[in-house]
CSV table of C-alpha atoms and ligand atoms in Angstrom, one decimal:
chain,number,residue,atom,x,y,z
A,3,MET,CA,147.1,-117.4,-122.2
A,4,SER,CA,143.5,-116.9,-120.9
A,5,ARG,CA,144.6,-114.9,-117.9
A,6,LEU,CA,147.2,-112.9,-119.9
A,7,ARG,CA,144.8,-112.2,-122.7
A,8,PRO,CA,143.4,-108.9,-121.4
A,9,VAL,CA,146.9,-107.7,-120.6
A,10,VAL,CA,148.2,-108.6,-124.1
A,11,GLU,CA,145.1,-107.0,-125.7
A,12,ARG,CA,145.6,-103.8,-123.8
A,13,MET,CA,149.3,-103.6,-124.7
A,14,HIS,CA,149.0,-104.4,-128.3
A,15,GLY,CA,145.4,-103.6,-129.2
A,16,TYR,CA,145.0,-107.2,-130.3
A,17,VAL,CA,146.2,-110.7,-129.6
A,18,PRO,CA,149.2,-111.5,-131.9
A,19,GLY,CA,148.4,-114.4,-134.2
A,20,GLU,CA,144.7,-113.6,-134.3
A,21,GLN,CA,143.2,-111.4,-137.0
A,22,PRO,CA,140.3,-109.1,-136.5
A,23,GLN,CA,137.4,-109.4,-138.9
A,24,GLY,CA,137.7,-107.6,-142.3
A,25,GLY,CA,141.2,-108.6,-143.5
A,26,PRO,CA,144.7,-107.6,-142.7
A,27,VAL,CA,145.4,-105.4,-139.7
A,28,VAL,CA,146.7,-101.9,-140.2
A,29,LYS,CA,149.0,-101.7,-137.2
A,30,LEU,CA,149.5,-98.2,-136.2
A,31,ASN,CA,149.7,-98.7,-132.4
A,32,THR,CA,153.3,-99.6,-131.4
A,33,ASN,CA,155.4,-97.3,-133.6
A,34,GLU,CA,157.0,-100.0,-135.7
A,35,ASN,CA,158.5,-99.1,-139.1
A,36,PRO,CA,156.2,-99.9,-142.0
A,37,TYR,CA,159.2,-100.6,-144.3
A,38,PRO,CA,161.4,-103.6,-144.3
A,39,PRO,CA,164.9,-103.8,-142.9
A,40,ALA,CA,167.9,-103.4,-145.3
A,41,PRO,CA,168.6,-106.3,-147.7
A,42,GLY,CA,172.0,-106.7,-146.0
A,43,VAL,CA,170.2,-107.4,-142.7
A,44,LEU,CA,168.1,-110.2,-144.2
A,45,ALA,CA,171.3,-111.7,-145.7
A,46,ALA,CA,173.1,-111.5,-142.4
A,47,VAL,CA,170.3,-113.2,-140.6
A,48,ALA,CA,170.1,-115.9,-143.2
A,49,ALA,CA,173.9,-116.5,-142.9
A,50,CYS,CA,173.3,-117.1,-139.1
A,51,ALA,CA,171.3,-120.2,-139.9
A,52,SER,CA,174.1,-122.6,-139.4
A,53,ALA,CA,175.5,-125.1,-137.0
A,54,ASP,CA,177.2,-122.2,-135.1
A,55,LEU,CA,173.8,-121.6,-133.5
A,56,ARG,CA,174.9,-124.3,-131.0
A,57,LEU,CA,177.4,-121.7,-129.7
A,58,TYR,CA,176.6,-119.0,-127.2
A,59,PRO,CA,176.9,-115.4,-128.6
A,60,ASP,CA,179.7,-113.1,-127.7
A,61,PRO,CA,178.6,-111.8,-124.2
A,62,SER,CA,179.9,-108.3,-125.0
A,63,ALA,CA,178.6,-108.2,-128.6
A,64,THR,CA,182.0,-106.8,-129.6
A,65,ALA,CA,181.3,-106.7,-133.4
A,66,LEU,CA,178.2,-104.6,-132.8
A,67,ARG,CA,179.8,-102.3,-130.3
A,68,GLU,CA,182.7,-101.7,-132.7
A,69,THR,CA,180.4,-100.9,-135.6
A,70,ALA,CA,178.2,-98.7,-133.4
A,71,ALA,CA,181.3,-96.9,-132.1
A,72,ARG,CA,182.4,-96.2,-135.7
A,73,VAL,CA,179.0,-95.1,-136.9
A,74,TYR,CA,178.3,-92.8,-133.9
A,75,GLY,CA,181.8,-91.4,-133.4
A,76,VAL,CA,182.6,-92.9,-129.9
A,77,ARG,CA,184.9,-95.6,-128.5
A,78,PRO,CA,183.6,-99.2,-128.3
A,79,GLU,CA,184.0,-99.0,-124.5
A,80,GLN,CA,181.4,-96.3,-124.5
A,81,VAL,CA,178.7,-98.7,-126.0
A,82,LEU,CA,176.6,-101.3,-124.3
A,83,VAL,CA,174.2,-103.5,-126.4
A,84,GLY,CA,170.9,-104.6,-125.0
A,85,ASN,CA,168.0,-106.9,-126.0
A,86,GLY,CA,166.1,-103.8,-127.1
A,87,SER,CA,166.4,-100.5,-125.3
A,88,ASP,CA,163.8,-101.8,-122.8
A,89,ASP,CA,166.5,-104.3,-121.6
A,90,LEU,CA,168.9,-101.3,-121.3
A,91,LEU,CA,166.4,-99.4,-119.2
A,92,THR,CA,166.0,-102.4,-117.0
A,93,ILE,CA,169.8,-102.8,-116.6
A,94,LEU,CA,170.1,-99.1,-115.8
A,95,MET,CA,167.4,-99.2,-113.2
A,96,ARG,CA,168.9,-102.4,-111.7
A,97,ALA,CA,172.3,-100.8,-111.5
A,98,ALA,CA,171.4,-97.4,-110.2
A,99,VAL,CA,168.1,-97.7,-108.2
A,100,GLY,CA,167.4,-99.4,-104.9
A,101,PRO,CA,164.6,-99.1,-102.3
A,102,ASP,CA,163.5,-95.5,-101.8
A,103,ASP,CA,165.9,-94.0,-104.3
A,104,ILE,CA,164.4,-91.2,-106.4
A,105,VAL,CA,164.0,-91.4,-110.1
A,106,VAL,CA,163.0,-88.1,-111.8
A,107,TYR,CA,161.1,-87.7,-115.1
A,108,PRO,CA,158.6,-85.5,-116.7
A,109,GLU,CA,155.2,-86.9,-117.4
A,110,PRO,CA,153.3,-88.1,-119.4
A,111,THR,CA,156.0,-90.2,-120.9
A,112,TYR,CA,157.0,-93.8,-121.7
A,113,SER,CA,155.1,-95.9,-119.3
A,114,LEU,CA,157.8,-98.5,-118.7
A,115,TYR,CA,159.7,-96.0,-116.5
A,116,ASP,CA,156.9,-96.2,-113.8
A,117,THR,CA,157.0,-100.0,-114.0
A,118,LEU,CA,160.8,-100.3,-113.6
A,119,VAL,CA,160.9,-97.8,-110.7
A,120,THR,CA,158.2,-99.9,-109.0
A,121,ILE,CA,160.1,-103.1,-109.5
A,122,GLN,CA,163.2,-101.6,-107.9
A,123,GLN,CA,161.0,-100.2,-105.0
A,124,GLY,CA,162.3,-96.8,-105.9
A,125,ARG,CA,160.3,-93.6,-105.8
A,126,ALA,CA,159.2,-91.8,-109.0
A,127,LEU,CA,159.4,-88.0,-108.8
A,128,THR,CA,157.3,-87.1,-111.8
A,129,ILE,CA,157.0,-83.5,-113.0
A,130,PRO,CA,154.2,-82.6,-115.4
A,131,PHE,CA,155.1,-81.3,-118.8
A,132,PRO,CA,153.6,-77.9,-119.5
A,133,PRO,CA,150.8,-77.9,-122.2
A,134,ASP,CA,153.4,-77.3,-125.0
A,135,PHE,CA,155.5,-80.2,-123.7
A,136,SER,CA,158.6,-78.0,-123.3
A,137,LEU,CA,161.1,-79.0,-120.6
A,138,PRO,CA,159.5,-78.4,-117.2
A,139,GLN,CA,161.5,-75.8,-115.3
A,140,ALA,CA,161.3,-77.9,-112.0
A,141,LEU,CA,163.3,-80.7,-113.7
A,142,GLY,CA,166.3,-78.5,-113.4
A,143,VAL,CA,166.3,-78.4,-109.6
A,144,ALA,CA,164.9,-82.0,-109.0
A,145,GLU,CA,167.5,-84.4,-107.4
A,146,GLY,CA,167.5,-88.1,-107.9
A,147,ARG,CA,169.7,-91.1,-108.6
A,148,LEU,CA,168.5,-91.0,-112.2
A,149,LEU,CA,166.8,-88.4,-114.3
A,150,LEU,CA,165.0,-89.9,-117.4
A,151,LEU,CA,164.1,-87.8,-120.4
A,152,CYS,CA,162.5,-89.3,-123.5
A,153,ASN,CA,163.3,-87.2,-126.5
A,154,PRO,CA,161.4,-87.1,-128.7
A,155,ASN,CA,158.9,-87.9,-126.0
A,156,SER,CA,156.3,-90.6,-126.2
A,157,PRO,CA,153.3,-90.4,-126.5
A,158,SER,CA,153.4,-86.7,-127.3
A,159,GLY,CA,156.0,-87.0,-130.1
A,160,THR,CA,157.3,-83.6,-129.0
A,161,PHE,CA,161.0,-82.6,-129.1
A,162,VAL,CA,163.1,-80.7,-126.6
A,163,PRO,CA,166.1,-78.7,-128.1
A,164,ILE,CA,169.5,-80.2,-127.3
A,165,GLY,CA,170.7,-76.9,-125.7
A,166,ALA,CA,168.0,-77.2,-123.0
A,167,ILE,CA,169.1,-80.8,-122.4
A,168,GLU,CA,172.7,-79.8,-122.0
A,169,GLU,CA,171.8,-77.3,-119.3
A,170,LEU,CA,169.9,-80.0,-117.5
A,171,VAL,CA,172.8,-82.5,-117.7
A,172,ALA,CA,175.3,-79.9,-116.6
A,173,GLY,CA,173.2,-79.0,-113.5
A,174,HIS,CA,172.1,-82.4,-112.5
A,175,PRO,CA,174.0,-84.2,-109.7
A,176,GLY,CA,173.0,-87.7,-110.8
A,177,ILE,CA,172.9,-89.6,-114.0
A,178,VAL,CA,170.8,-88.3,-116.8
A,179,VAL,CA,169.4,-90.8,-119.3
A,180,VAL,CA,168.1,-89.5,-122.6
A,181,ASP,CA,165.9,-92.1,-124.3
A,182,GLU,CA,166.3,-91.4,-128.0
A,183,ALA,CA,164.2,-94.3,-129.3
A,184,TYR,CA,162.8,-91.9,-132.0
A,185,ALA,CA,165.9,-89.6,-132.5
A,186,ASP,CA,166.4,-90.5,-136.2
A,187,PHE,CA,163.0,-88.9,-137.0
A,188,ALA,CA,164.0,-85.7,-135.1
A,189,PRO,CA,166.1,-82.7,-136.0
A,190,ALA,CA,169.0,-83.4,-133.5
A,191,SER,CA,170.5,-85.9,-131.0
A,192,ALA,CA,172.1,-85.6,-127.5
A,193,LEU,CA,174.9,-87.9,-128.6
A,194,PRO,CA,177.4,-85.0,-129.2
A,195,LEU,CA,177.0,-84.0,-125.5
A,196,LEU,CA,178.7,-87.2,-124.5
A,197,ALA,CA,182.1,-85.6,-125.3
A,198,ARG,CA,181.4,-82.9,-122.6
A,199,HIS,CA,179.4,-84.7,-119.9
A,200,ASP,CA,180.3,-87.9,-117.9
A,201,ASN,CA,176.9,-88.2,-116.2
A,202,LEU,CA,175.0,-88.7,-119.5
A,203,ILE,CA,173.7,-91.9,-121.0
A,204,VAL,CA,172.0,-91.8,-124.4
A,205,LEU,CA,169.8,-94.8,-125.4
A,206,ARG,CA,169.0,-95.8,-129.0
A,207,THR,CA,167.1,-98.6,-130.5
A,208,LEU,CA,167.1,-100.3,-133.8
A,209,SER,CA,163.4,-101.1,-133.4
A,210,LYS,CA,162.1,-98.0,-135.0
A,211,SER,CA,164.2,-96.2,-137.7
A,212,PHE,CA,166.1,-99.4,-138.6
A,213,SER,CA,162.9,-101.5,-138.9
A,214,LEU,CA,164.1,-104.2,-136.4
A,215,ALA,CA,161.6,-104.3,-133.6
A,216,GLY,CA,161.4,-108.0,-133.9
A,217,MET,CA,165.1,-108.5,-133.5
A,218,ARG,CA,165.5,-106.7,-130.2
A,219,ILE,CA,168.6,-104.5,-130.4
A,220,GLY,CA,169.2,-101.4,-128.2
A,221,LEU,CA,172.4,-99.4,-127.7
A,222,ALA,CA,173.5,-97.4,-124.7
A,223,PHE,CA,176.2,-94.7,-125.1
A,224,GLY,CA,178.0,-93.1,-122.2
A,225,ASN,CA,181.2,-92.5,-120.4
A,226,ALA,CA,183.3,-95.8,-120.5
A,227,GLU,CA,183.5,-96.2,-116.7
A,228,LEU,CA,179.8,-95.7,-116.3
A,229,ILE,CA,179.1,-98.2,-119.1
A,230,ALA,CA,181.4,-100.8,-117.5
A,231,GLY,CA,179.6,-100.3,-114.2
A,232,ILE,CA,176.2,-100.8,-115.7
A,233,ALA,CA,177.3,-103.8,-117.8
A,234,LYS,CA,178.0,-105.7,-114.6
A,235,VAL,CA,174.3,-106.2,-114.0
A,236,LYS,CA,173.3,-107.3,-117.5
A,237,ASP,CA,172.5,-111.0,-118.3
A,238,SER,CA,175.6,-112.7,-119.6
A,239,TYR,CA,174.2,-113.4,-123.0
A,240,ASN,CA,171.6,-110.7,-123.4
A,241,VAL,CA,171.8,-110.4,-127.2
A,242,SER,CA,171.6,-113.3,-129.6
A,243,ARG,CA,174.1,-114.2,-132.3
A,244,VAL,CA,171.4,-113.4,-134.9
A,245,ALA,CA,170.7,-110.0,-133.4
A,246,ILE,CA,174.4,-109.1,-133.3
A,247,ALA,CA,174.8,-110.0,-137.0
A,248,ALA,CA,171.6,-108.1,-137.9
A,249,GLY,CA,172.6,-105.1,-135.9
A,250,VAL,CA,176.0,-104.8,-137.6
A,251,ALA,CA,174.4,-105.1,-141.0
A,252,ALA,CA,171.7,-102.5,-140.2
A,253,LEU,CA,174.2,-99.9,-139.0
A,254,GLU,CA,176.4,-100.5,-142.0
A,255,ASP,CA,173.5,-99.5,-144.3
A,256,HIS,CA,172.7,-96.1,-142.8
A,257,ALA,CA,171.4,-94.9,-146.2
A,258,TRP,CA,168.6,-97.5,-146.2
A,259,MET,CA,167.4,-96.3,-142.8
A,260,GLU,CA,167.7,-92.6,-143.8
A,261,ARG,CA,165.6,-93.3,-147.0
A,262,ASN,CA,162.8,-94.9,-144.9
A,263,VAL,CA,163.0,-92.0,-142.4
A,264,THR,CA,162.6,-89.5,-145.2
A,265,ARG,CA,159.5,-91.3,-146.4
A,266,ILE,CA,158.0,-91.6,-142.9
A,267,VAL,CA,158.7,-87.9,-142.2
A,268,ALA,CA,156.9,-86.9,-145.5
A,269,THR,CA,153.9,-89.1,-144.6
A,270,ARG,CA,153.9,-87.6,-141.1
A,271,ALA,CA,153.4,-84.2,-142.5
A,272,ARG,CA,150.5,-85.4,-144.6
A,273,LEU,CA,148.9,-87.2,-141.7
A,274,CYS,CA,149.2,-84.1,-139.4
A,275,ALA,CA,147.6,-81.9,-142.0
A,276,ALA,CA,144.8,-84.4,-142.7
A,277,LEU,CA,144.1,-84.8,-139.0
A,278,ALA,CA,144.0,-81.0,-138.5
A,279,CYS,CA,141.4,-80.8,-141.3
A,280,ARG,CA,139.3,-83.3,-139.3
A,281,ASP,CA,139.2,-81.2,-136.2
A,282,TYR,CA,142.1,-82.8,-134.4
A,283,GLU,CA,144.7,-80.8,-132.6
A,284,VAL,CA,148.0,-82.4,-133.4
A,285,LEU,CA,151.1,-81.8,-131.3
A,286,PRO,CA,154.2,-81.1,-133.4
A,287,SER,CA,155.9,-84.4,-133.9
A,288,ALA,CA,159.6,-85.3,-134.2
A,289,ALA,CA,158.9,-89.0,-134.1
A,290,ASN,CA,157.3,-91.7,-136.3
A,291,PHE,CA,154.0,-91.2,-134.6
A,292,VAL,CA,151.6,-88.3,-133.9
A,293,PHE,CA,149.5,-87.5,-130.9
A,294,ALA,CA,146.1,-86.1,-132.1
A,295,ARG,CA,143.6,-84.7,-129.7
A,296,ARG,CA,140.0,-83.6,-129.6
A,297,PRO,CA,140.2,-81.6,-126.4
A,298,GLY,CA,137.6,-82.8,-123.8
A,299,GLU,CA,136.4,-85.7,-126.0
A,300,ASP,CA,137.5,-89.1,-124.8
A,301,GLN,CA,138.8,-91.0,-127.9
A,302,ALA,CA,138.3,-94.5,-126.5
A,303,ALA,CA,135.2,-95.0,-128.6
A,304,VAL,CA,137.1,-93.9,-131.8
A,305,GLN,CA,139.9,-96.3,-131.0
A,306,GLY,CA,137.3,-99.1,-130.5
A,307,ARG,CA,135.6,-98.4,-133.8
A,308,LEU,CA,138.9,-98.3,-135.7
A,309,ARG,CA,139.9,-101.5,-134.1
A,310,ALA,CA,136.6,-103.2,-135.2
A,311,ARG,CA,137.6,-102.2,-138.7
A,312,GLY,CA,141.1,-103.7,-138.4
A,313,ILE,CA,143.0,-100.4,-137.7
A,314,LEU,CA,144.9,-100.4,-134.5
A,315,VAL,CA,145.9,-97.1,-132.9
A,316,ARG,CA,146.9,-96.4,-129.3
A,317,HIS,CA,144.6,-94.8,-126.7
A,318,PHE,CA,145.8,-94.1,-123.1
A,319,ALA,CA,142.9,-94.1,-120.6
A,320,VAL,CA,144.7,-91.6,-118.2
A,321,ALA,CA,143.9,-88.0,-117.3
A,322,ARG,CA,146.0,-85.9,-119.7
A,323,LEU,CA,145.9,-88.3,-122.6
A,324,ALA,CA,142.3,-89.8,-122.8
A,325,ASP,CA,141.2,-87.2,-125.3
A,326,GLY,CA,143.9,-88.2,-127.8
A,327,LEU,CA,145.1,-91.0,-130.0
A,328,ARG,CA,148.7,-91.9,-130.7
A,329,ILE,CA,149.0,-92.9,-134.3
A,330,THR,CA,152.1,-94.5,-135.8
A,331,VAL,CA,153.0,-93.1,-139.2
A,332,GLY,CA,152.5,-96.1,-141.5
A,333,THR,CA,152.7,-96.2,-145.3
A,334,ASP,CA,150.7,-93.7,-147.3
A,335,GLU,CA,148.2,-96.4,-148.1
A,336,GLU,CA,147.8,-97.3,-144.5
A,337,ILE,CA,147.2,-93.7,-143.6
A,338,ASP,CA,144.7,-93.3,-146.4
A,339,ARG,CA,142.8,-96.3,-144.9
A,340,LEU,CA,142.8,-94.7,-141.5
A,341,LEU,CA,141.6,-91.4,-142.8
A,342,GLU,CA,138.8,-93.1,-144.8
A,343,GLU,CA,137.6,-94.8,-141.7
A,344,LEU,CA,137.6,-91.6,-139.7
A,345,ASP,CA,135.6,-89.9,-142.4
A,346,GLY,CA,133.2,-92.8,-142.4
A,347,PHE,CA,132.5,-92.3,-138.7
A,348,ARG,CA,131.8,-88.6,-139.3
A,349,ASP,CA,129.5,-89.2,-142.2
A,350,GLY,CA,127.8,-92.2,-140.8
B,7,PLP,C1,160.4,-94.2,-125.6
B,7,PLP,C2,160.7,-95.6,-125.9
B,7,PLP,N1,161.8,-96.1,-125.3
B,7,PLP,C3,162.2,-97.4,-125.5
B,7,PLP,C4,161.3,-98.2,-126.3
B,7,PLP,C5,161.7,-99.7,-126.4
B,7,PLP,O1,162.2,-100.0,-127.6
B,7,PLP,P1,162.9,-101.4,-127.8
B,7,PLP,O2,162.1,-102.1,-128.9
B,7,PLP,O3,164.3,-101.1,-128.2
B,7,PLP,O4,162.9,-102.2,-126.5
B,7,PLP,C6,160.2,-97.7,-126.8
B,7,PLP,C7,159.3,-98.6,-127.6
B,7,PLP,O5,158.2,-98.3,-128.0
B,7,PLP,C8,159.9,-96.4,-126.6
B,7,PLP,O6,158.7,-95.9,-127.1
């Protein structure tokens, strides 16, 4: 662990299992859901604690694909289940990208894309988002094996209208992947475009809106042939028996997820307003986090001070992001604690 420690600390803001001084951590740095998963999920997980754990899981996670197909209005052959959507991104890159192949995406965005392109020895063609984080025009003419678009985007939280995405998909010669990790917090999804476009893959995760980050469940939706091709490079048993059961139960209780999303969206509005009153510029967020900036003022020290007080938020020490903080929308109580600490810094 000693060599990994700085890496783990940088990614998580703390070392899991260790508590900073001053009581429980308020964890607003990795966009987890502050509310628990549905009761049916907990029951399904408990029911898995049986001698059947000696058996391998269904390699194609049929029950979960069938449930997802029903819930999202596609056919089971159009669904691939992953060990989180990070696994699906890895599978996609492995399937589609070889040495020197071009992968296009706007930046700044989810940092895993860079890592995966590097692992494949591909070439990232990154196109800067304009200041308002609308779709960069140059994306429409960029050619690559894959075009990745995170919508809502992380870490900005901003949302690109689905009409603009459809134009992009229609004009792009390669595969377009829309990473919708945060779509349940947003006004719309690219899923309906699947009926009209064979070169589109939409990624979803149960980590955020369904409160299941610890379970590792991701869903890829696309044309059946494309999905079958991609599935060839996945690990045989990439999703556990427990995750399959939990995923089915979570999707069956959509109302539970929607209730939590409604609460988070209300807290998001309150957080945005409160940060604006504290001289932060907040990008319009369609996700379960906000990106708040003090233009020209590096926020590393603020993150460090919050961390010392047991409040974890995310700071990115890179050019366009260093003057901002990405803050997960927690419970109202957690957000109150954050705001109190920020006020303490100002007054103190
Ligand atoms: C944009 C984006 N995509 C994918 C993921 C990965 O989610 P999962 O937990 O499903 O691997 C995250 C997680 O933070 C994310 O922010």
